[in-house]
mmCIF file of C-alpha atoms in Angstrom:
data_model
loop_
_atom_site.group_PDB
_atom_site.id
_atom_site.type_symbol
_atom_site.label_atom_id
_atom_site.label_comp_id
_atom_site.label_asym_id
_atom_site.label_seq_id
_atom_site.Cartn_x
_atom_site.Cartn_y
_atom_site.Cartn_z
ATOM 1 C CA MET A 1 -38.186 -33.990 68.020
ATOM 2 C CA ILE A 2 -35.115 -31.963 67.029
ATOM 3 C CA LEU A 3 -32.884 -34.287 69.019
ATOM 4 C CA ALA A 4 -34.383 -37.319 67.348
ATOM 5 C CA ALA A 5 -33.720 -35.817 63.931
ATOM 6 C CA THR A 6 -30.191 -34.918 64.987
ATOM 7 C CA ARG A 7 -29.265 -38.390 66.210
ATOM 8 C CA THR A 8 -30.506 -39.907 62.975
ATOM 9 C CA HIS A 9 -27.735 -38.061 61.160
ATOM 10 C CA LEU A 10 -24.905 -38.981 63.551
ATOM 11 C CA PRO A 11 -22.255 -41.303 62.073
ATOM 12 C CA ARG A 12 -22.405 -44.943 63.111
ATOM 13 C CA ASN A 13 -19.146 -44.763 65.017
ATOM 14 C CA LEU A 14 -20.675 -42.137 67.285
ATOM 15 C CA ALA A 15 -23.712 -44.217 68.203
ATOM 16 C CA VAL A 16 -22.090 -45.309 71.471
ATOM 17 C CA SER A 17 -21.727 -41.650 72.383
ATOM 18 C CA GLY A 18 -25.394 -40.931 71.757
ATOM 19 C CA TRP A 19 -26.125 -40.015 75.352
ATOM 20 C CA LEU A 20 -23.185 -37.628 75.515
ATOM 21 C CA ALA A 21 -24.080 -36.096 72.169
ATOM 22 C CA THR A 22 -27.664 -35.581 73.266
ATOM 23 C CA SER A 23 -26.568 -34.050 76.573
ATOM 24 C CA GLY A 24 -24.203 -31.701 74.819
ATOM 25 C CA MET A 25 -26.872 -30.676 72.340
ATOM 26 C CA LEU A 26 -29.299 -29.995 75.176
ATOM 27 C CA ALA A 27 -26.766 -27.708 76.810
ATOM 28 C CA VAL A 28 -26.206 -25.765 73.598
ATOM 29 C CA ILE A 29 -29.929 -25.483 72.917
ATOM 30 C CA CYS A 30 -30.589 -24.247 76.453
ATOM 31 C CA LEU A 31 -27.990 -21.535 75.961
ATOM 32 C CA ALA A 32 -29.611 -20.580 72.671
ATOM 33 C CA THR A 33 -33.184 -20.433 73.894
ATOM 34 C CA GLY A 34 -32.648 -18.862 77.297
ATOM 35 C CA CYS A 35 -35.026 -18.610 80.214
ATOM 36 C CA GLY A 36 -34.877 -14.935 81.073
ATOM 37 C CA ARG A 37 -33.835 -11.589 79.596
ATOM 38 C CA SER A 38 -31.151 -12.432 77.073
ATOM 39 C CA GLU A 39 -27.844 -10.806 76.173
ATOM 40 C CA LEU A 40 -28.067 -12.459 72.771
ATOM 41 C CA GLY A 41 -28.594 -10.590 69.530
ATOM 42 C CA TYR A 42 -29.021 -10.937 65.792
ATOM 43 C CA LYS A 43 -25.637 -11.917 64.363
ATOM 44 C CA PRO A 44 -24.147 -9.589 61.732
ATOM 45 C CA ASN A 45 -23.967 -11.238 58.303
ATOM 46 C CA SER A 46 -20.194 -11.552 58.181
ATOM 47 C CA LEU A 47 -20.311 -14.364 55.619
ATOM 48 C CA HIS A 48 -21.994 -12.176 53.021
ATOM 49 C CA ALA A 49 -19.572 -9.332 53.716
ATOM 50 C CA ALA A 50 -16.599 -11.700 53.470
ATOM 51 C CA SER A 51 -17.815 -13.123 50.152
ATOM 52 C CA LEU A 52 -18.020 -9.617 48.658
ATOM 53 C CA THR A 53 -14.698 -8.333 50.003
ATOM 54 C CA ARG A 54 -12.606 -11.434 49.331
ATOM 55 C CA GLU A 55 -11.048 -10.188 46.097
ATOM 56 C CA GLY A 56 -9.946 -6.758 44.928
ATOM 57 C CA THR A 57 -10.533 -4.905 48.196
ATOM 58 C CA ASP A 58 -8.893 -4.386 51.560
ATOM 59 C CA GLN A 59 -12.172 -3.722 53.374
ATOM 60 C CA ASN A 60 -12.760 -5.474 56.700
ATOM 61 C CA PRO A 61 -15.807 -7.777 56.396
ATOM 62 C CA ILE A 62 -16.338 -8.001 60.156
ATOM 63 C CA SER A 63 -16.456 -4.211 60.477
ATOM 64 C CA ILE A 64 -18.763 -3.830 57.471
ATOM 65 C CA ALA A 65 -21.163 -6.491 58.720
ATOM 66 C CA LYS A 66 -21.253 -4.914 62.182
ATOM 67 C CA LYS A 67 -22.063 -1.454 60.804
ATOM 68 C CA ALA A 68 -24.798 -2.844 58.554
ATOM 69 C CA SER A 69 -26.256 -4.717 61.520
ATOM 70 C CA GLU A 70 -26.351 -1.493 63.533
ATOM 71 C CA VAL A 71 -28.249 0.295 60.767
ATOM 72 C CA VAL A 72 -30.733 -2.558 60.516
ATOM 73 C CA GLU A 73 -31.215 -2.532 64.288
ATOM 74 C CA THR A 74 -32.254 1.129 64.220
ATOM 75 C CA TRP A 75 -35.031 0.136 61.811
ATOM 76 C CA PHE A 76 -36.061 -3.323 63.037
ATOM 77 C CA GLY A 77 -35.133 -3.297 66.724
ATOM 78 C CA ASN A 78 -33.214 -5.980 68.600
ATOM 79 C CA ILE A 79 -33.733 -9.677 69.141
ATOM 80 C CA ASP A 80 -35.880 -9.211 72.255
ATOM 81 C CA GLN A 81 -37.719 -6.056 71.182
ATOM 82 C CA PRO A 82 -38.371 -6.089 67.432
ATOM 83 C CA LYS A 83 -40.014 -3.114 65.762
ATOM 84 C CA TRP A 84 -41.168 -1.996 62.329
ATOM 85 C CA PRO A 85 -39.511 0.945 60.478
ATOM 86 C CA THR A 86 -42.727 2.964 60.346
ATOM 87 C CA ASP A 87 -40.935 6.240 59.602
ATOM 88 C CA GLN A 88 -39.280 4.787 56.496
ATOM 89 C CA VAL A 89 -41.973 2.468 55.147
ATOM 90 C CA GLY A 90 -45.644 2.234 56.043
ATOM 91 C CA LEU A 91 -46.548 -1.149 54.574
ATOM 92 C CA ALA A 92 -46.567 -3.196 57.767
ATOM 93 C CA ASP A 93 -50.224 -4.224 57.548
ATOM 94 C CA GLN A 94 -49.713 -5.485 53.989
ATOM 95 C CA VAL A 95 -46.702 -7.590 54.953
ATOM 96 C CA LEU A 96 -46.929 -8.769 58.566
ATOM 97 C CA ARG A 97 -48.442 -8.132 61.977
ATOM 98 C CA MET A 98 -46.055 -6.789 64.576
ATOM 99 C CA ASP A 99 -48.065 -8.183 67.503
ATOM 100 C CA CYS A 100 -47.368 -11.660 66.090
ATOM 101 C CA VAL A 101 -43.689 -10.811 65.583
ATOM 102 C CA GLU A 102 -43.361 -9.517 69.144
ATOM 103 C CA ARG A 103 -44.924 -12.681 70.544
ATOM 104 C CA CYS A 104 -42.446 -14.911 68.692
ATOM 105 C CA ALA A 105 -39.336 -12.884 69.570
ATOM 106 C CA GLY A 106 -37.401 -12.908 72.819
ATOM 107 C CA PRO A 107 -36.939 -15.606 75.475
ATOM 108 C CA VAL A 108 -39.424 -18.413 76.039
ATOM 109 C CA GLY A 109 -41.905 -17.681 78.819
ATOM 110 C CA ARG A 110 -45.295 -16.333 79.839
ATOM 111 C CA GLY A 111 -46.205 -12.883 81.076
ATOM 112 C CA ILE A 112 -48.884 -11.769 83.519
ATOM 113 C CA ASP A 113 -51.428 -12.263 80.748
ATOM 114 C CA LYS A 114 -50.451 -15.990 80.615
ATOM 115 C CA VAL A 115 -49.727 -15.701 76.879
ATOM 116 C CA GLU A 116 -46.747 -17.801 75.832
ATOM 117 C CA ARG A 117 -43.953 -15.903 74.101
ATOM 118 C CA GLY A 118 -40.605 -16.709 72.525
ATOM 119 C CA LEU A 119 -42.164 -19.146 70.054
ATOM 120 C CA PHE A 120 -39.283 -18.971 67.583
ATOM 121 C CA ARG A 121 -36.765 -19.949 70.239
ATOM 122 C CA LYS A 122 -39.073 -22.688 71.478
ATOM 123 C CA HIS A 123 -39.722 -24.321 68.112
ATOM 124 C CA CYS A 124 -37.183 -23.143 65.524
ATOM 125 C CA VAL A 125 -33.891 -21.868 66.893
ATOM 126 C CA SER A 126 -32.175 -25.257 67.263
ATOM 127 C CA CYS A 127 -31.995 -25.550 63.480
ATOM 128 C CA HIS A 128 -32.554 -22.078 62.038
ATOM 129 C CA GLY A 129 -30.576 -20.111 64.639
ATOM 130 C CA LEU A 130 -31.556 -16.979 66.532
ATOM 131 C CA SER A 131 -30.995 -14.775 63.486
ATOM 132 C CA GLY A 132 -32.777 -17.086 61.055
ATOM 133 C CA ASP A 133 -29.392 -17.726 59.425
ATOM 134 C CA GLY A 134 -29.734 -21.523 59.353
ATOM 135 C CA LEU A 135 -26.863 -21.875 61.833
ATOM 136 C CA GLY A 136 -28.627 -23.305 64.868
ATOM 137 C CA PRO A 137 -26.814 -25.782 67.165
ATOM 138 C CA ALA A 138 -28.096 -28.769 65.172
ATOM 139 C CA ALA A 139 -27.459 -27.311 61.705
ATOM 140 C CA MET A 140 -24.132 -28.936 60.863
ATOM 141 C CA LEU A 141 -25.559 -32.397 61.637
ATOM 142 C CA LEU A 142 -28.459 -32.105 59.206
ATOM 143 C CA GLU A 143 -28.787 -32.698 55.475
ATOM 144 C CA PRO A 144 -30.051 -30.629 53.830
ATOM 145 C CA TYR A 145 -28.978 -27.754 56.051
ATOM 146 C CA PRO A 146 -31.728 -25.669 57.680
ATOM 147 C CA ARG A 147 -32.882 -22.711 55.615
ATOM 148 C CA ASP A 148 -31.144 -19.341 55.917
ATOM 149 C CA PHE A 149 -34.080 -16.910 55.711
ATOM 150 C CA ARG A 150 -31.876 -13.834 55.307
ATOM 151 C CA ARG A 151 -31.448 -14.281 51.562
ATOM 152 C CA GLY A 152 -35.189 -13.773 51.129
ATOM 153 C CA THR A 153 -35.316 -16.904 48.971
ATOM 154 C CA PHE A 154 -37.915 -19.607 49.624
ATOM 155 C CA LYS A 155 -38.196 -22.938 47.837
ATOM 156 C CA PHE A 156 -41.791 -24.065 48.139
ATOM 157 C CA LYS A 157 -44.209 -21.359 47.143
ATOM 158 C CA SER A 158 -46.983 -20.428 44.730
ATOM 159 C CA THR A 159 -45.148 -17.496 43.135
ATOM 160 C CA PRO A 160 -42.549 -17.416 40.299
ATOM 161 C CA VAL A 161 -38.783 -17.306 40.710
ATOM 162 C CA GLY A 162 -37.767 -13.859 41.921
ATOM 163 C CA LYS A 163 -41.065 -13.273 43.728
ATOM 164 C CA LYS A 164 -41.723 -13.601 47.449
ATOM 165 C CA PRO A 165 -43.852 -16.338 49.030
ATOM 166 C CA THR A 166 -47.293 -15.538 50.375
ATOM 167 C CA ARG A 167 -48.285 -16.016 54.002
ATOM 168 C CA GLU A 168 -50.190 -19.098 52.928
ATOM 169 C CA ASP A 169 -47.045 -20.572 51.355
ATOM 170 C CA ILE A 170 -45.034 -20.301 54.569
ATOM 171 C CA HIS A 171 -47.992 -21.496 56.628
ATOM 172 C CA ARG A 172 -48.284 -24.563 54.404
ATOM 173 C CA THR A 173 -44.621 -25.426 54.942
ATOM 174 C CA LEU A 174 -44.993 -25.119 58.711
ATOM 175 C CA HIS A 175 -48.235 -27.104 58.739
ATOM 176 C CA ASP A 176 -47.016 -29.922 56.471
ATOM 177 C CA GLY A 177 -43.309 -29.904 57.271
ATOM 178 C CA ILE A 178 -40.848 -30.979 54.583
ATOM 179 C CA PRO A 179 -40.939 -34.779 54.187
ATOM 180 C CA GLY A 180 -37.531 -36.397 53.897
ATOM 181 C CA THR A 181 -35.807 -33.640 55.904
ATOM 182 C CA ALA A 182 -35.483 -32.652 59.565
ATOM 183 C CA MET A 183 -38.157 -29.968 59.109
ATOM 184 C CA PRO A 184 -41.136 -31.280 61.121
ATOM 185 C CA SER A 185 -44.833 -30.735 60.621
ATOM 186 C CA PHE A 186 -46.587 -28.355 63.010
ATOM 187 C CA ARG A 187 -49.965 -29.805 62.089
ATOM 188 C CA ALA A 188 -50.656 -30.782 65.721
ATOM 189 C CA LEU A 189 -50.224 -27.167 66.856
ATOM 190 C CA ASP A 190 -52.229 -25.836 63.943
ATOM 191 C CA GLU A 191 -55.168 -28.113 64.663
ATOM 192 C CA SER A 192 -55.186 -27.756 68.456
ATOM 193 C CA GLU A 193 -57.491 -25.361 70.240
ATOM 194 C CA GLU A 194 -54.845 -24.004 72.604
ATOM 195 C CA PHE A 195 -51.958 -23.511 70.173
ATOM 196 C CA ALA A 196 -53.706 -22.874 66.844
ATOM 197 C CA LYS A 197 -52.489 -19.250 66.696
ATOM 198 C CA ASP A 198 -48.838 -20.230 67.217
ATOM 199 C CA VAL A 199 -48.220 -21.341 63.642
ATOM 200 C CA GLU A 200 -49.699 -18.197 62.103
ATOM 201 C CA ASP A 201 -47.633 -16.035 64.455
ATOM 202 C CA LEU A 202 -44.489 -17.914 63.413
ATOM 203 C CA VAL A 203 -45.346 -17.196 59.770
ATOM 204 C CA HIS A 204 -45.194 -13.470 60.505
ATOM 205 C CA TYR A 205 -41.903 -13.807 62.374
ATOM 206 C CA VAL A 206 -40.283 -15.791 59.554
ATOM 207 C CA ARG A 207 -41.323 -13.021 57.153
ATOM 208 C CA PHE A 208 -39.876 -10.457 59.558
ATOM 209 C CA LEU A 209 -36.529 -12.295 59.722
ATOM 210 C CA ALA A 210 -36.436 -12.636 55.933
ATOM 211 C CA ILE A 211 -37.159 -8.943 55.346
ATOM 212 C CA ARG A 212 -34.693 -7.842 57.999
ATOM 213 C CA GLY A 213 -32.024 -10.217 56.691
ATOM 214 C CA GLU A 214 -32.422 -9.284 53.041
ATOM 215 C CA VAL A 215 -32.257 -5.574 53.849
ATOM 216 C CA GLU A 216 -29.035 -6.239 55.764
ATOM 217 C CA ARG A 217 -27.535 -8.162 52.827
ATOM 218 C CA ARG A 218 -28.417 -5.426 50.362
ATOM 219 C CA LEU A 219 -26.943 -2.711 52.568
ATOM 220 C CA ILE A 220 -23.676 -4.640 52.730
ATOM 221 C CA SER A 221 -23.671 -5.078 48.942
ATOM 222 C CA LEU A 222 -24.418 -1.403 48.343
ATOM 223 C CA HIS A 223 -21.584 -0.337 50.626
ATOM 224 C CA VAL A 224 -18.986 -2.723 49.180
ATOM 225 C CA ARG A 225 -19.866 -2.273 45.505
ATOM 226 C CA GLU A 226 -20.808 1.408 45.391
ATOM 227 C CA GLY A 227 -19.196 2.864 48.484
ATOM 228 C CA VAL A 228 -22.473 4.122 49.964
ATOM 229 C CA GLU A 229 -21.998 4.898 53.653
ATOM 230 C CA LEU A 230 -23.775 2.633 56.122
ATOM 231 C CA GLU A 231 -26.045 5.188 57.793
ATOM 232 C CA SER A 232 -29.716 4.779 58.683
ATOM 233 C CA ASN A 233 -30.570 8.274 57.399
ATOM 234 C CA SER A 234 -28.953 7.648 53.994
ATOM 235 C CA GLN A 235 -31.500 8.036 51.197
ATOM 236 C CA ARG A 236 -29.953 5.165 49.221
ATOM 237 C CA MET A 237 -30.137 2.892 52.257
ATOM 238 C CA GLN A 238 -33.773 3.788 52.846
ATOM 239 C CA GLU A 239 -34.567 3.107 49.189
ATOM 240 C CA VAL A 240 -33.240 -0.434 49.675
ATOM 241 C CA LEU A 241 -35.520 -0.880 52.678
ATOM 242 C CA VAL A 242 -38.586 0.250 50.742
ATOM 243 C CA GLN A 243 -37.736 -1.955 47.743
ATOM 244 C CA VAL A 244 -37.432 -5.105 49.841
ATOM 245 C CA VAL A 245 -40.649 -4.496 51.771
ATOM 246 C CA GLN A 246 -42.560 -3.650 48.586
ATOM 247 C CA LYS A 247 -41.615 -6.995 47.024
ATOM 248 C CA TRP A 248 -43.176 -8.779 49.988
ATOM 249 C CA ALA A 249 -46.277 -6.603 49.807
ATOM 250 C CA ASP A 250 -46.697 -7.513 46.123
ATOM 251 C CA SER A 251 -46.477 -11.299 46.581
ATOM 252 C CA PRO A 252 -50.265 -12.019 46.603
ATOM 253 C CA ASP A 253 -50.486 -10.486 43.111
ATOM 254 C CA ASP A 254 -48.005 -13.005 41.699
ATOM 255 C CA VAL A 255 -49.663 -16.288 42.724
ATOM 256 C CA LEU A 256 -49.841 -19.003 40.072
ATOM 257 C CA VAL A 257 -53.388 -19.936 39.093
ATOM 258 C CA ILE A 258 -53.443 -23.730 38.860
ATOM 259 C CA PRO A 259 -55.990 -25.314 36.524
ATOM 260 C CA GLU A 260 -58.436 -27.744 38.076
ATOM 261 C CA THR A 261 -56.915 -31.149 38.787
ATOM 262 C CA PRO A 262 -58.246 -33.749 36.308
ATOM 263 C CA ASP A 263 -60.684 -36.276 37.754
ATOM 264 C CA TYR A 264 -58.510 -39.245 36.826
ATOM 265 C CA PHE A 265 -56.124 -38.362 39.682
ATOM 266 C CA GLN A 266 -58.961 -39.079 42.124
ATOM 267 C CA THR A 267 -60.824 -41.941 40.458
ATOM 268 C CA PRO A 268 -59.273 -45.071 38.924
ATOM 269 C CA SER A 269 -59.251 -45.145 35.121
ATOM 270 C CA ASP A 270 -59.235 -48.234 32.915
ATOM 271 C CA ASP A 271 -55.914 -49.867 32.136
ATOM 272 C CA SER A 272 -55.651 -48.490 28.604
ATOM 273 C CA ASP A 273 -56.119 -44.852 29.703
ATOM 274 C CA HIS A 274 -53.689 -45.358 32.584
ATOM 275 C CA ALA A 275 -51.028 -46.864 30.336
ATOM 276 C CA GLN A 276 -51.499 -44.123 27.752
ATOM 277 C CA ARG A 277 -51.001 -41.351 30.306
ATOM 278 C CA ILE A 278 -47.935 -43.085 31.718
ATOM 279 C CA GLU A 279 -46.432 -43.334 28.240
ATOM 280 C CA LYS A 280 -47.151 -39.677 27.457
ATOM 281 C CA GLY A 281 -45.628 -38.579 30.747
ATOM 282 C CA LYS A 282 -42.586 -40.807 30.278
ATOM 283 C CA THR A 283 -41.960 -39.344 26.829
ATOM 284 C CA LEU A 284 -42.077 -35.825 28.265
ATOM 285 C CA PHE A 285 -39.892 -36.833 31.224
ATOM 286 C CA GLU A 286 -37.205 -38.089 28.841
ATOM 287 C CA SER A 287 -37.471 -35.179 26.396
ATOM 288 C CA GLU A 288 -34.933 -32.393 25.868
ATOM 289 C CA LEU A 289 -37.693 -29.861 26.497
ATOM 290 C CA THR A 290 -38.100 -30.856 30.141
ATOM 291 C CA ALA A 291 -34.570 -32.258 30.675
ATOM 292 C CA CYS A 292 -35.840 -34.137 33.749
ATOM 293 C CA VAL A 293 -33.439 -37.063 33.304
ATOM 294 C CA LYS A 294 -30.353 -34.838 33.508
ATOM 295 C CA CYS A 295 -30.858 -34.512 37.260
ATOM 296 C CA HIS A 296 -33.452 -37.114 38.226
ATOM 297 C CA GLY A 297 -32.006 -39.906 36.087
ATOM 298 C CA PRO A 298 -33.674 -42.091 33.451
ATOM 299 C CA THR A 299 -35.773 -43.939 36.034
ATOM 300 C CA GLY A 300 -36.469 -40.965 38.326
ATOM 301 C CA ALA A 301 -34.177 -42.301 41.057
ATOM 302 C CA GLY A 302 -32.370 -38.967 41.491
ATOM 303 C CA ASP A 303 -29.188 -40.366 39.938
ATOM 304 C CA GLY A 304 -28.796 -38.094 36.932
ATOM 305 C CA LYS A 305 -25.409 -36.910 35.713
ATOM 306 C CA SER A 306 -26.056 -33.226 36.456
ATOM 307 C CA GLN A 307 -25.130 -32.300 40.033
ATOM 308 C CA ASP A 308 -24.924 -28.760 41.392
ATOM 309 C CA PHE A 309 -24.960 -26.644 44.548
ATOM 310 C CA ASP A 310 -27.860 -24.496 45.693
ATOM 311 C CA GLU A 311 -27.840 -20.688 45.528
ATOM 312 C CA TRP A 312 -27.166 -20.308 49.259
ATOM 313 C CA THR A 313 -23.866 -22.148 48.778
ATOM 314 C CA LYS A 314 -22.970 -20.459 45.499
ATOM 315 C CA ASP A 315 -23.457 -17.088 47.200
ATOM 316 C CA TRP A 316 -20.268 -17.399 49.235
ATOM 317 C CA THR A 317 -18.318 -19.845 47.052
ATOM 318 C CA ILE A 318 -18.613 -19.619 43.270
ATOM 319 C CA LEU A 319 -19.714 -15.965 43.263
ATOM 320 C CA ALA A 320 -16.769 -15.175 45.539
ATOM 321 C CA GLY A 321 -14.261 -17.042 43.377
ATOM 322 C CA ILE A 322 -14.154 -20.110 45.639
ATOM 323 C CA ASP A 323 -14.394 -23.695 44.395
ATOM 324 C CA PRO A 324 -16.889 -25.399 46.751
ATOM 325 C CA LYS A 325 -15.392 -28.799 45.878
ATOM 326 C CA HIS A 326 -11.968 -27.872 47.265
ATOM 327 C CA PRO A 327 -11.840 -27.841 51.098
ATOM 328 C CA LYS A 328 -8.642 -25.795 51.108
ATOM 329 C CA ASP A 329 -10.509 -23.022 49.310
ATOM 330 C CA TRP A 330 -13.856 -22.933 51.099
ATOM 331 C CA LYS A 331 -12.485 -23.461 54.614
ATOM 332 C CA GLU A 332 -11.217 -19.885 54.655
ATOM 333 C CA MET A 333 -14.877 -18.881 55.014
ATOM 334 C CA LYS A 334 -15.553 -21.079 58.065
ATOM 335 C CA PRO A 335 -14.677 -18.307 60.560
ATOM 336 C CA PHE A 336 -17.505 -16.256 59.036
ATOM 337 C CA GLY A 337 -20.138 -18.972 59.513
ATOM 338 C CA ALA A 338 -19.774 -21.160 56.421
ATOM 339 C CA LEU A 339 -20.772 -24.816 56.601
ATOM 340 C CA LYS A 340 -19.263 -27.535 54.421
ATOM 341 C CA PRO A 341 -20.688 -27.202 50.872
ATOM 342 C CA VAL A 342 -23.083 -30.032 50.061
ATOM 343 C CA LEU A 343 -24.490 -30.817 46.620
ATOM 344 C CA SER A 344 -28.211 -30.250 46.175
ATOM 345 C CA LYS A 345 -29.570 -33.763 45.676
ATOM 346 C CA PRO A 346 -32.281 -34.282 43.035
ATOM 347 C CA ARG A 347 -35.427 -35.966 44.328
ATOM 348 C CA ASN A 348 -35.723 -39.741 44.110
ATOM 349 C CA PHE A 349 -39.344 -40.093 43.019
ATOM 350 C CA HIS A 350 -39.490 -43.754 44.030
ATOM 351 C CA TRP A 351 -39.426 -42.713 47.691
ATOM 352 C CA GLY A 352 -42.632 -40.711 47.394
ATOM 353 C CA ALA A 353 -41.271 -38.081 49.806
ATOM 354 C CA TYR A 354 -41.831 -34.831 47.915
ATOM 355 C CA HIS A 355 -40.343 -31.907 49.814
ATOM 356 C CA GLY A 356 -42.912 -29.425 48.529
ATOM 357 C CA GLY A 357 -45.988 -31.651 48.892
ATOM 358 C CA LYS A 358 -47.224 -34.742 47.050
ATOM 359 C CA SER A 359 -50.666 -33.688 45.829
ATOM 360 C CA PRO A 360 -51.067 -33.388 42.025
ATOM 361 C CA SER A 361 -51.540 -29.617 42.296
ATOM 362 C CA GLU A 362 -48.355 -29.196 44.354
ATOM 363 C CA ILE A 363 -46.292 -31.232 41.882
ATOM 364 C CA PHE A 364 -47.841 -29.215 39.022
ATOM 365 C CA LYS A 365 -46.720 -26.103 40.873
ATOM 366 C CA ARG A 366 -43.142 -27.380 41.295
ATOM 367 C CA ILE A 367 -42.882 -28.191 37.582
ATOM 368 C CA VAL A 368 -44.269 -24.843 36.407
ATOM 369 C CA LEU A 369 -42.528 -22.633 38.968
ATOM 370 C CA GLY A 370 -39.365 -24.607 39.628
ATOM 371 C CA ILE A 371 -37.794 -24.614 43.087
ATOM 372 C CA GLU A 372 -36.137 -21.273 43.687
ATOM 373 C CA GLY A 373 -32.614 -21.330 45.049
ATOM 374 C CA THR A 374 -31.965 -24.840 43.701
ATOM 375 C CA PRO A 375 -30.924 -26.342 40.343
ATOM 376 C CA MET A 376 -34.599 -27.238 39.684
ATOM 377 C CA PRO A 377 -35.752 -24.763 36.973
ATOM 378 C CA PRO A 378 -39.299 -23.894 35.891
ATOM 379 C CA VAL A 379 -40.479 -25.717 32.785
ATOM 380 C CA ALA A 380 -41.441 -23.717 29.713
ATOM 381 C CA ARG A 381 -45.245 -23.438 29.777
ATOM 382 C CA ALA A 382 -47.458 -22.754 26.765
ATOM 383 C CA HIS A 383 -49.332 -19.877 28.357
ATOM 384 C CA ASN A 384 -50.417 -16.466 27.056
ATOM 385 C CA GLY A 385 -48.884 -17.211 23.668
ATOM 386 C CA ASN A 386 -45.567 -18.491 25.029
ATOM 387 C CA PRO A 387 -44.172 -21.750 23.581
ATOM 388 C CA GLY A 388 -43.787 -24.737 25.893
ATOM 389 C CA LEU A 389 -45.788 -27.541 27.506
ATOM 390 C CA THR A 390 -49.560 -27.317 27.498
ATOM 391 C CA ASP A 391 -51.372 -27.726 30.809
ATOM 392 C CA GLN A 392 -52.513 -31.180 29.717
ATOM 393 C CA GLU A 393 -48.919 -32.177 29.008
ATOM 394 C CA ILE A 394 -47.897 -30.918 32.438
ATOM 395 C CA TRP A 395 -50.653 -33.035 34.023
ATOM 396 C CA ASP A 396 -49.333 -36.024 32.042
ATOM 397 C CA LEU A 397 -45.881 -35.351 33.467
ATOM 398 C CA VAL A 398 -47.333 -35.079 36.983
ATOM 399 C CA TYR A 399 -49.167 -38.376 36.464
ATOM 400 C CA TYR A 400 -45.957 -40.114 35.412
ATOM 401 C CA VAL A 401 -43.916 -38.709 38.319
ATOM 402 C CA MET A 402 -46.561 -39.854 40.818
ATOM 403 C CA HIS A 403 -46.626 -43.271 39.124
ATOM 404 C CA LEU A 404 -42.896 -43.704 39.840
ATOM 405 C CA GLU A 405 -43.613 -43.966 43.569
ATOM 406 C CA ASP A 406 -45.288 -47.335 42.988
ATOM 407 C CA ARG A 407 -42.313 -48.861 41.188
#
């Protein structure tokens, strides 16, 4: 499945080398997944350290990233034997289950109990990498690039910008996949009797990687910006750990309550009602209040004039004083794990391939919450006395967007 997705993105002039490319990819993937006890480990986040130390400092990003990684390892364990920092924070049960994390970590195989382990390496590492950094063997061939979990930022969720996704949000992404990208659906696993638990276990491991990675990033930032020593017994460092974990524990309290989907999405309405809703939605789509056409274009074909990079790219380019449009500038970050900056493409609604789901409620959610980490902002909603679109107007906008698929 991964190989099929990879070959789809190979240039035409490499088609004749398809067999060689596939063979080479297999070799790389085998090295990444492993068959026995591995000497592999979580990679230090050198790219984040390099982006913070690029200007106005003579600090060594490689050394900083390595020290931060060592601190994080004392709390979260290594790639084959993960653990939870129980002595520093006791919220494990509210955030994830370590038995699920342990099953997903390490090499692929079965123990005496016949339980399959190493699920992350089996299903995810080719794209997302061993560290969850989005730098798996296939990453550079894919567009969009696989997600780097370490930033703690997730696109498709039921919580506002700045809040963490729930378990159900991540499960939904794994179950449904992300249409129009190389991210496959794990629906077959989820609905099988033998492998049904695999998807839920992967949810816990993704959360583990995100928590671990965000803690690591914040430790690096704290050291570079404030000079706090990278030591596991540092009170400031432990405060960072608690803050990150607490945000994940709070995520169920921040879920958007979606009003009931109007019946006319399910049952055909007469032509006059249909045309009226389309016109209302079109007016909103073209309005300054929603600004949809700036990115998605006047016909919703994704050809608007506003083009931008996502937050993962801006992290190590614009925020570090690098112009992502100039190869001479951004290539200095390649040794630290940077991939070529690619513009975040607005959705072409005519394709009907909605990355976050195509049900009316999911599109409502994307409009109200935005898509975190991307140029797609949340719309102003008239809620709790705040000015903005009413829920009915948002449903009209949803109706119009879904109508564009038929054009």
